[in-house]
PDB file of C-alpha atoms in Angstrom:
ATOM      1  CA  MET I  30     -85.456  47.514 -14.311  1.00  0.00           C
ATOM      2  CA  GLU I  31     -81.681  47.725 -14.759  1.00  0.00           C
ATOM      3  CA  CYS I  32     -81.827  51.541 -14.724  1.00  0.00           C
ATOM      4  CA  GLU I  33     -83.866  51.476 -11.523  1.00  0.00           C
ATOM      5  CA  ALA I  34     -81.429  49.034  -9.914  1.00  0.00           C
ATOM      6  CA  PHE I  35     -78.534  51.277 -10.956  1.00  0.00           C
ATOM      7  CA  TYR I  36     -80.167  54.229  -9.183  1.00  0.00           C
ATOM      8  CA  VAL I  37     -80.927  52.200  -6.027  1.00  0.00           C
ATOM      9  CA  PHE I  38     -77.341  50.929  -5.871  1.00  0.00           C
ATOM     10  CA  TRP I  39     -75.654  54.334  -6.125  1.00  0.00           C
ATOM     11  CA  ALA I  40     -78.222  56.114  -3.972  1.00  0.00           C
ATOM     12  CA  GLU I  41     -77.501  53.618  -1.195  1.00  0.00           C
ATOM     13  CA  ILE I  42     -73.761  54.186  -1.561  1.00  0.00           C
ATOM     14  CA  GLY I  43     -74.394  57.927  -1.260  1.00  0.00           C
ATOM     15  CA  ARG I  44     -76.407  57.456   1.928  1.00  0.00           C
ATOM     16  CA  ARG I  45     -73.661  55.309   3.437  1.00  0.00           C
ATOM     17  CA  MET I  46     -71.225  58.111   2.621  1.00  0.00           C
ATOM     18  CA  ASN I  47     -73.463  60.451   4.649  1.00  0.00           C
ATOM     19  CA  MET I  48     -74.602  62.439   1.612  1.00  0.00           C
ATOM     20  CA  ARG I  49     -77.779  64.404   2.250  1.00  0.00           C
ATOM     21  CA  ASP I  50     -80.778  65.404   0.134  1.00  0.00           C
ATOM     22  CA  ILE I  51     -80.394  62.520  -2.329  1.00  0.00           C
ATOM     23  CA  PRO I  52     -83.452  62.489  -4.649  1.00  0.00           C
ATOM     24  CA  GLN I  53     -85.946  59.807  -3.654  1.00  0.00           C
ATOM     25  CA  SER I  54     -86.447  58.309  -7.129  1.00  0.00           C
ATOM     26  CA  ARG I  55     -84.616  57.872 -10.408  1.00  0.00           C
ATOM     27  CA  GLU I  56     -86.915  60.370 -12.120  1.00  0.00           C
ATOM     28  CA  GLU I  57     -86.197  62.984  -9.445  1.00  0.00           C
ATOM     29  CA  MET I  58     -82.470  62.295  -9.785  1.00  0.00           C
ATOM     30  CA  ILE I  59     -82.612  62.865 -13.556  1.00  0.00           C
ATOM     31  CA  GLU I  60     -84.537  66.113 -13.069  1.00  0.00           C
ATOM     32  CA  TRP I  61     -82.113  67.321 -10.384  1.00  0.00           C
ATOM     33  CA  SER I  62     -79.115  66.461 -12.572  1.00  0.00           C
ATOM     34  CA  ARG I  63     -80.465  68.324 -15.595  1.00  0.00           C
ATOM     35  CA  ASP I  64     -81.375  71.347 -13.510  1.00  0.00           C
ATOM     36  CA  TYR I  65     -77.871  71.425 -12.023  1.00  0.00           C
ATOM     37  CA  GLU I  66     -76.293  71.188 -15.480  1.00  0.00           C
ATOM     38  CA  VAL I  67     -78.379  74.056 -16.849  1.00  0.00           C
ATOM     39  CA  LYS I  68     -77.414  76.312 -13.942  1.00  0.00           C
ATOM     40  CA  ASN I  69     -73.761  75.379 -13.510  1.00  0.00           C
ATOM     41  CA  MET I  70     -72.348  73.785 -16.664  1.00  0.00           C
ATOM     42  CA  ILE I  71     -70.800  76.779 -18.431  1.00  0.00           C
ATOM     43  CA  PRO I  72     -67.718  77.038 -20.676  1.00  0.00           C
ATOM     44  CA  ALA I  73     -64.427  77.491 -18.808  1.00  0.00           C
ATOM     45  CA  GLU I  74     -60.757  76.976 -19.583  1.00  0.00           C
ATOM     46  CA  THR I  75     -60.439  74.698 -16.558  1.00  0.00           C
ATOM     47  CA  ASN I  76     -63.153  72.459 -18.005  1.00  0.00           C
ATOM     48  CA  LYS I  77     -61.291  72.322 -21.300  1.00  0.00           C
ATOM     49  CA  GLU I  78     -58.056  71.350 -19.579  1.00  0.00           C
ATOM     50  CA  VAL I  79     -59.767  68.573 -17.612  1.00  0.00           C
ATOM     51  CA  ALA I  80     -61.475  67.318 -20.786  1.00  0.00           C
ATOM     52  CA  GLU I  81     -58.198  67.115 -22.688  1.00  0.00           C
ATOM     53  CA  TYR I  82     -56.443  65.178 -19.920  1.00  0.00           C
ATOM     54  CA  THR I  83     -59.442  62.869 -19.519  1.00  0.00           C
ATOM     55  CA  MET I  84     -59.638  62.158 -23.255  1.00  0.00           C
ATOM     56  CA  ALA I  85     -55.909  61.453 -23.352  1.00  0.00           C
ATOM     57  CA  GLU I  86     -56.235  58.932 -20.509  1.00  0.00           C
ATOM     58  CA  LEU I  87     -59.323  57.190 -21.892  1.00  0.00           C
ATOM     59  CA  LEU I  88     -57.869  56.872 -25.384  1.00  0.00           C
ATOM     60  CA  SER I  89     -54.263  56.172 -24.404  1.00  0.00           C
ATOM     61  CA  ALA I  90     -54.519  52.569 -25.656  1.00  0.00           C
ATOM     62  CA  VAL I  91     -55.647  53.652 -29.144  1.00  0.00           C
ATOM     63  CA  PRO I  92     -52.662  53.367 -31.544  1.00  0.00           C
ATOM     64  CA  THR I  93     -51.302  56.618 -32.952  1.00  0.00           C
ATOM     65  CA  ARG I  94     -50.516  55.019 -36.318  1.00  0.00           C
ATOM     66  CA  PHE I  95     -52.526  56.189 -39.326  1.00  0.00           C
ATOM     67  CA  GLY I  96     -54.083  58.946 -37.234  1.00  0.00           C
ATOM     68  CA  LEU I  97     -56.303  56.496 -35.330  1.00  0.00           C
ATOM     69  CA  ARG I  98     -55.989  58.244 -31.980  1.00  0.00           C
ATOM     70  CA  SER I  99     -56.498  61.678 -33.486  1.00  0.00           C
ATOM     71  CA  PHE I 100     -59.587  60.433 -35.307  1.00  0.00           C
ATOM     72  CA  ALA I 101     -60.947  58.847 -32.132  1.00  0.00           C
ATOM     73  CA  VAL I 102     -60.344  62.008 -30.072  1.00  0.00           C
ATOM     74  CA  THR I 103     -61.610  64.642 -32.474  1.00  0.00           C
ATOM     75  CA  ARG I 104     -64.461  62.700 -34.030  1.00  0.00           C
ATOM     76  CA  VAL I 105     -65.851  59.615 -32.351  1.00  0.00           C
ATOM     77  CA  ALA I 106     -65.320  60.534 -28.675  1.00  0.00           C
ATOM     78  CA  LEU I 107     -66.767  64.023 -29.096  1.00  0.00           C
ATOM     79  CA  CYS I 108     -69.814  62.622 -30.897  1.00  0.00           C
ATOM     80  CA  LEU I 109     -70.623  60.641 -27.744  1.00  0.00           C
ATOM     81  CA  LEU I 110     -70.849  63.782 -25.585  1.00  0.00           C
ATOM     82  CA  GLU I 111     -74.120  65.561 -24.964  1.00  0.00           C
ATOM     83  CA  ASP I 112     -74.104  69.059 -26.461  1.00  0.00           C
ATOM     84  CA  ARG I 113     -74.312  70.707 -23.033  1.00  0.00           C
ATOM     85  CA  VAL I 114     -71.251  68.788 -21.858  1.00  0.00           C
ATOM     86  CA  ARG I 115     -69.340  69.472 -25.072  1.00  0.00           C
ATOM     87  CA  VAL I 116     -70.041  73.216 -24.915  1.00  0.00           C
ATOM     88  CA  GLY I 117     -69.114  73.356 -21.215  1.00  0.00           C
ATOM     89  CA  MET I 118     -65.793  71.662 -22.012  1.00  0.00           C
ATOM     90  CA  MET I 119     -65.175  74.014 -24.941  1.00  0.00           C
ATOM     91  CA  GLN I 120     -64.867  71.204 -27.464  1.00  0.00           C
ATOM     92  CA  PRO I 121     -65.658  71.682 -31.183  1.00  0.00           C
ATOM     93  CA  ALA I 122     -68.916  70.492 -32.743  1.00  0.00           C
ATOM     94  CA  GLN I 123     -68.672  67.582 -35.171  1.00  0.00           C
ATOM     95  CA  PRO I 124     -70.278  67.223 -38.632  1.00  0.00           C
ATOM     96  CA  TRP I 125     -73.626  65.447 -38.774  1.00  0.00           C
ATOM     97  CA  PHE I 126     -72.250  62.499 -40.743  1.00  0.00           C
ATOM     98  CA  PHE I 127     -69.758  61.669 -37.970  1.00  0.00           C
ATOM     99  CA  HIS I 128     -72.649  61.664 -35.507  1.00  0.00           C
ATOM    100  CA  ALA I 129     -74.593  59.369 -37.846  1.00  0.00           C
ATOM    101  CA  LEU I 130     -71.616  57.014 -38.185  1.00  0.00           C
ATOM    102  CA  THR I 131     -70.947  56.903 -34.438  1.00  0.00           C
ATOM    103  CA  HIS I 132     -74.555  56.331 -33.413  1.00  0.00           C
ATOM    104  CA  GLY I 133     -74.990  53.782 -36.209  1.00  0.00           C
ATOM    105  CA  VAL I 134     -72.084  51.719 -34.891  1.00  0.00           C
ATOM    106  CA  MET I 135     -73.419  51.994 -31.327  1.00  0.00           C
ATOM    107  CA  ALA I 136     -76.881  50.878 -32.489  1.00  0.00           C
ATOM    108  CA  MET I 137     -75.382  47.848 -34.249  1.00  0.00           C
ATOM    109  CA  ASN I 138     -73.465  46.940 -31.097  1.00  0.00           C
ATOM    110  CA  TRP I 139     -76.600  47.331 -28.963  1.00  0.00           C
ATOM    111  CA  THR I 140     -78.662  45.192 -31.347  1.00  0.00           C
ATOM    112  CA  ALA I 141     -76.042  42.431 -31.453  1.00  0.00           C
ATOM    113  CA  GLN I 142     -75.702  42.288 -27.667  1.00  0.00           C
ATOM    114  CA  ARG I 143     -79.440  42.338 -27.006  1.00  0.00           C
ATOM    115  CA  TRP I 144     -80.676  39.889 -29.625  1.00  0.00           C
ATOM    116  CA  PHE I 145     -77.776  37.684 -30.720  1.00  0.00           C
ATOM    117  CA  LEU I 146     -75.610  37.046 -27.653  1.00  0.00           C
ATOM    118  CA  LEU I 147     -76.447  34.433 -25.049  1.00  0.00           C
ATOM    119  CA  PRO I 148     -76.765  35.440 -21.382  1.00  0.00           C
ATOM    120  CA  ARG I 149     -73.592  35.361 -19.332  1.00  0.00           C
ATOM    121  CA  ILE I 150     -72.739  31.990 -17.842  1.00  0.00           C
ATOM    122  CA  TYR I 151     -70.671  33.624 -15.121  1.00  0.00           C
ATOM    123  CA  PRO I 152     -71.022  37.084 -13.541  1.00  0.00           C
ATOM    124  CA  SER I 153     -68.577  39.792 -14.569  1.00  0.00           C
ATOM    125  CA  PHE I 154     -66.829  41.758 -11.816  1.00  0.00           C
ATOM    126  CA  PRO I 155     -63.898  44.203 -11.814  1.00  0.00           C
ATOM    127  CA  VAL I 156     -61.999  41.852  -9.472  1.00  0.00           C
ATOM    128  CA  LYS I 157     -62.122  38.171  -8.615  1.00  0.00           C
ATOM    129  CA  ILE I 158     -64.731  37.687  -5.916  1.00  0.00           C
ATOM    130  CA  ASP I 159     -63.647  34.161  -4.960  1.00  0.00           C
ATOM    131  CA  LEU I 160     -61.821  34.248  -1.648  1.00  0.00           C
ATOM    132  CA  PRO I 161     -58.306  32.785  -1.643  1.00  0.00           C
ATOM    133  CA  LYS I 162     -57.836  29.528   0.201  1.00  0.00           C
ATOM    134  CA  ALA I 163     -56.742  29.804   3.820  1.00  0.00           C
ATOM    135  CA  THR I 164     -53.097  28.779   3.425  1.00  0.00           C
ATOM    136  CA  GLY I 165     -51.656  31.082   6.063  1.00  0.00           C
ATOM    137  CA  GLU I 166     -50.128  33.233   3.332  1.00  0.00           C
ATOM    138  CA  ARG I 167     -49.011  36.577   4.646  1.00  0.00           C
ATOM    139  CA  CYS I 168     -50.655  39.603   3.070  1.00  0.00           C
ATOM    140  CA  PRO I 169     -52.750  38.089   0.230  1.00  0.00           C
ATOM    141  CA  LYS I 170     -53.529  40.666  -2.455  1.00  0.00           C
ATOM    142  CA  LEU I 171     -56.141  41.483  -5.080  1.00  0.00           C
ATOM    143  CA  HIS I 172     -55.729  41.703  -8.851  1.00  0.00           C
ATOM    144  CA  PRO I 173     -58.222  43.321 -11.245  1.00  0.00           C
ATOM    145  CA  ASN I 174     -59.737  41.302 -14.084  1.00  0.00           C
ATOM    146  CA  LYS I 175     -59.075  44.075 -16.615  1.00  0.00           C
ATOM    147  CA  TRP I 176     -56.150  46.439 -16.999  1.00  0.00           C
ATOM    148  CA  GLN I 177     -55.688  49.928 -18.373  1.00  0.00           C
ATOM    149  CA  TYR I 178     -53.041  51.178 -20.806  1.00  0.00           C
ATOM    150  CA  ARG I 179     -50.506  51.166 -17.979  1.00  0.00           C
ATOM    151  CA  PRO I 180     -51.066  47.647 -16.596  1.00  0.00           C
ATOM    152  CA  TRP I 181     -51.142  48.427 -12.890  1.00  0.00           C
ATOM    153  CA  TYR I 182     -51.483  45.324 -10.660  1.00  0.00           C
ATOM    154  CA  ARG I 183     -51.150  42.908 -13.607  1.00  0.00           C
ATOM    155  CA  PRO I 184     -49.189  39.803 -12.523  1.00  0.00           C
ATOM    156  CA  GLU I 185     -45.946  39.102 -14.331  1.00  0.00           C
ATOM    157  CA  SER I 186     -46.352  36.223 -16.777  1.00  0.00           C
ATOM    158  CA  THR I 187     -44.021  33.493 -17.980  1.00  0.00           C
ATOM    159  CA  GLY I 188     -43.940  31.315 -21.081  1.00  0.00           C
ATOM    160  CA  LEU I 189     -46.715  32.024 -23.582  1.00  0.00           C
ATOM    161  CA  GLY I 190     -48.225  34.644 -21.283  1.00  0.00           C
ATOM    162  CA  TYR I 191     -44.955  36.584 -21.380  1.00  0.00           C
ATOM    163  CA  LEU I 192     -44.888  36.458 -25.190  1.00  0.00           C
ATOM    164  CA  GLN I 193     -48.503  37.611 -25.288  1.00  0.00           C
ATOM    165  CA  ASN I 194     -47.695  40.618 -23.103  1.00  0.00           C
ATOM    166  CA  LYS I 195     -44.677  41.470 -25.284  1.00  0.00           C
ATOM    167  CA  PHE I 196     -46.935  41.417 -28.342  1.00  0.00           C
ATOM    168  CA  LEU I 197     -49.541  43.643 -26.673  1.00  0.00           C
ATOM    169  CA  VAL I 198     -46.836  46.148 -25.738  1.00  0.00           C
ATOM    170  CA  ALA I 199     -45.454  46.065 -29.294  1.00  0.00           C
ATOM    171  CA  ILE I 200     -48.824  46.976 -30.830  1.00  0.00           C
ATOM    172  CA  GLY I 201     -49.443  49.690 -28.227  1.00  0.00           C
ATOM    173  CA  TRP I 202     -52.216  47.944 -26.281  1.00  0.00           C
ATOM    174  CA  TYR I 203     -50.161  48.320 -23.092  1.00  0.00           C
ATOM    175  CA  SER I 204     -47.557  50.990 -22.448  1.00  0.00           C
ATOM    176  CA  GLU I 205     -45.035  48.615 -20.861  1.00  0.00           C
ATOM    177  CA  MET I 206     -44.523  45.164 -19.399  1.00  0.00           C
ATOM    178  CA  PRO I 207     -45.924  44.353 -15.931  1.00  0.00           C
ATOM    179  CA  GLY I 208     -43.405  44.532 -13.126  1.00  0.00           C
ATOM    180  CA  PRO I 209     -42.819  45.525  -9.499  1.00  0.00           C
ATOM    181  CA  HIS I 210     -42.846  49.233 -10.462  1.00  0.00           C
ATOM    182  CA  LEU I 211     -46.519  48.747 -11.436  1.00  0.00           C
ATOM    183  CA  LYS I 212     -47.322  46.719  -8.305  1.00  0.00           C
ATOM    184  CA  SER I 213     -47.507  43.389 -10.133  1.00  0.00           C
ATOM    185  CA  SER I 214     -47.877  41.648  -6.758  1.00  0.00           C
ATOM    186  CA  GLY I 215     -51.379  43.162  -6.397  1.00  0.00           C
ATOM    187  CA  TYR I 216     -53.002  45.542  -3.932  1.00  0.00           C
ATOM    188  CA  ARG I 217     -54.961  45.617  -0.701  1.00  0.00           C
ATOM    189  CA  LEU I 218     -57.842  47.884   0.299  1.00  0.00           C
ATOM    190  CA  GLU I 219     -55.947  49.600   3.087  1.00  0.00           C
ATOM    191  CA  GLU I 220     -53.013  50.388   0.770  1.00  0.00           C
ATOM    192  CA  MET I 221     -54.990  52.202  -1.938  1.00  0.00           C
ATOM    193  CA  GLY I 222     -54.060  55.790  -2.723  1.00  0.00           C
ATOM    194  CA  PRO I 223     -50.839  57.787  -3.169  1.00  0.00           C
ATOM    195  CA  PHE I 224     -47.659  55.808  -2.529  1.00  0.00           C
ATOM    196  CA  LYS I 225     -46.618  58.033   0.369  1.00  0.00           C
ATOM    197  CA  PHE I 226     -49.744  56.954   2.302  1.00  0.00           C
ATOM    198  CA  GLU I 227     -49.488  53.261   1.395  1.00  0.00           C
ATOM    199  CA  ASN I 228     -48.542  52.217   4.924  1.00  0.00           C
ATOM    200  CA  SER I 229     -50.542  54.842   6.809  1.00  0.00           C
ATOM    201  CA  ALA I 230     -53.940  54.932   8.558  1.00  0.00           C
ATOM    202  CA  HIS I 231     -54.859  51.304   7.849  1.00  0.00           C
ATOM    203  CA  GLU I 232     -57.173  51.099  10.852  1.00  0.00           C
ATOM    204  CA  GLU I 233     -59.078  54.237   9.820  1.00  0.00           C
ATOM    205  CA  VAL I 234     -59.446  52.968   6.240  1.00  0.00           C
ATOM    206  CA  MET I 235     -60.892  49.642   7.361  1.00  0.00           C
ATOM    207  CA  GLN I 236     -63.207  51.374   9.825  1.00  0.00           C
ATOM    208  CA  LYS I 237     -64.639  53.504   7.006  1.00  0.00           C
ATOM    209  CA  ALA I 238     -64.934  50.421   4.801  1.00  0.00           C
ATOM    210  CA  ALA I 239     -66.891  48.662   7.549  1.00  0.00           C
ATOM    211  CA  GLU I 240     -69.233  51.646   7.844  1.00  0.00           C
ATOM    212  CA  LEU I 241     -69.843  51.644   4.088  1.00  0.00           C
ATOM    213  CA  GLN I 242     -70.667  47.950   3.814  1.00  0.00           C
ATOM    214  CA  GLY I 243     -72.513  47.737   7.122  1.00  0.00           C
ATOM    215  CA  CYS I 244     -70.262  45.121   8.732  1.00  0.00           C
ATOM    216  CA  PRO I 245     -66.555  44.620   9.434  1.00  0.00           C
ATOM    217  CA  VAL I 246     -64.242  43.536   6.625  1.00  0.00           C
ATOM    218  CA  ALA I 247     -63.476  39.899   7.406  1.00  0.00           C
ATOM    219  CA  GLY I 248     -61.386  37.038   6.091  1.00  0.00           C
ATOM    220  CA  PRO I 249     -58.198  37.502   4.069  1.00  0.00           C
ATOM    221  CA  TRP I 250     -58.968  41.171   3.307  1.00  0.00           C
ATOM    222  CA  SER I 251     -59.137  42.190   6.967  1.00  0.00           C
ATOM    223  CA  LEU I 252     -56.142  43.578   8.841  1.00  0.00           C
ATOM    224  CA  GLU I 253     -55.845  40.215  10.601  1.00  0.00           C
ATOM    225  CA  GLY I 254     -55.886  38.479   7.231  1.00  0.00           C
ATOM    226  CA  ARG I 255     -53.081  40.783   6.134  1.00  0.00           C
ATOM    227  CA  CYS I 256     -50.847  39.002   8.614  1.00  0.00           C
ATOM    228  CA  GLY I 257     -52.074  35.536   7.657  1.00  0.00           C
ATOM    229  CA  GLU I 258     -54.196  35.293  10.807  1.00  0.00           C
ATOM    230  CA  GLU I 259     -57.862  34.426  11.217  1.00  0.00           C
ATOM    231  CA  PRO I 260     -59.894  37.444  12.387  1.00  0.00           C
ATOM    232  CA  SER I 261     -61.468  37.177  15.808  1.00  0.00           C
ATOM    233  CA  PRO I 262     -65.278  36.543  15.807  1.00  0.00           C
TER     234      PRO I 262
END
């Protein structure tokens, strides 16, 4: 059921983005995807370059001490790739025992989560979905619930929170302390993208957002809310 819901969710997003010829079922989508891979996924130096940059970004938080990052890149991460993807990205094959180790650990994790963990008490979202209170604050902003190696949009902490962040930077979990250079004040929908376009085309961005979700963006995340005003009905 979760797989079917996943397909329905992304297929609807595709339709709202005016994509055409989206397969009508999850099974058809899987078949189309595999057929496309067989015809188009071939080894190329550009694929290899993209793979190396992607691996470096995904594993940037893994410490380099004791060869941990090298082990993760050359062994574990590559074992998680399908063979067709690995060949297309010109990455080396891994010994069978590394595959066995990787899939064994994944199976243990799957078993523990399915059979030994209680259901979530609260939903998990990338950002806080609770709307801020209407205080008239000018330009309220969003913060993610999780942060990458470079802690973009992470609020600056004080007291014990500051010491915790210093510790996480010291062990290599984060690259640096949060600050204004990493937009610690947060972000808004209309400001997303390259810095040079941060203050451009806000009306067009919100119009596209309204088309995607099927209704205007309202409340504190609207352009009126940006100014601390209540949007007109």
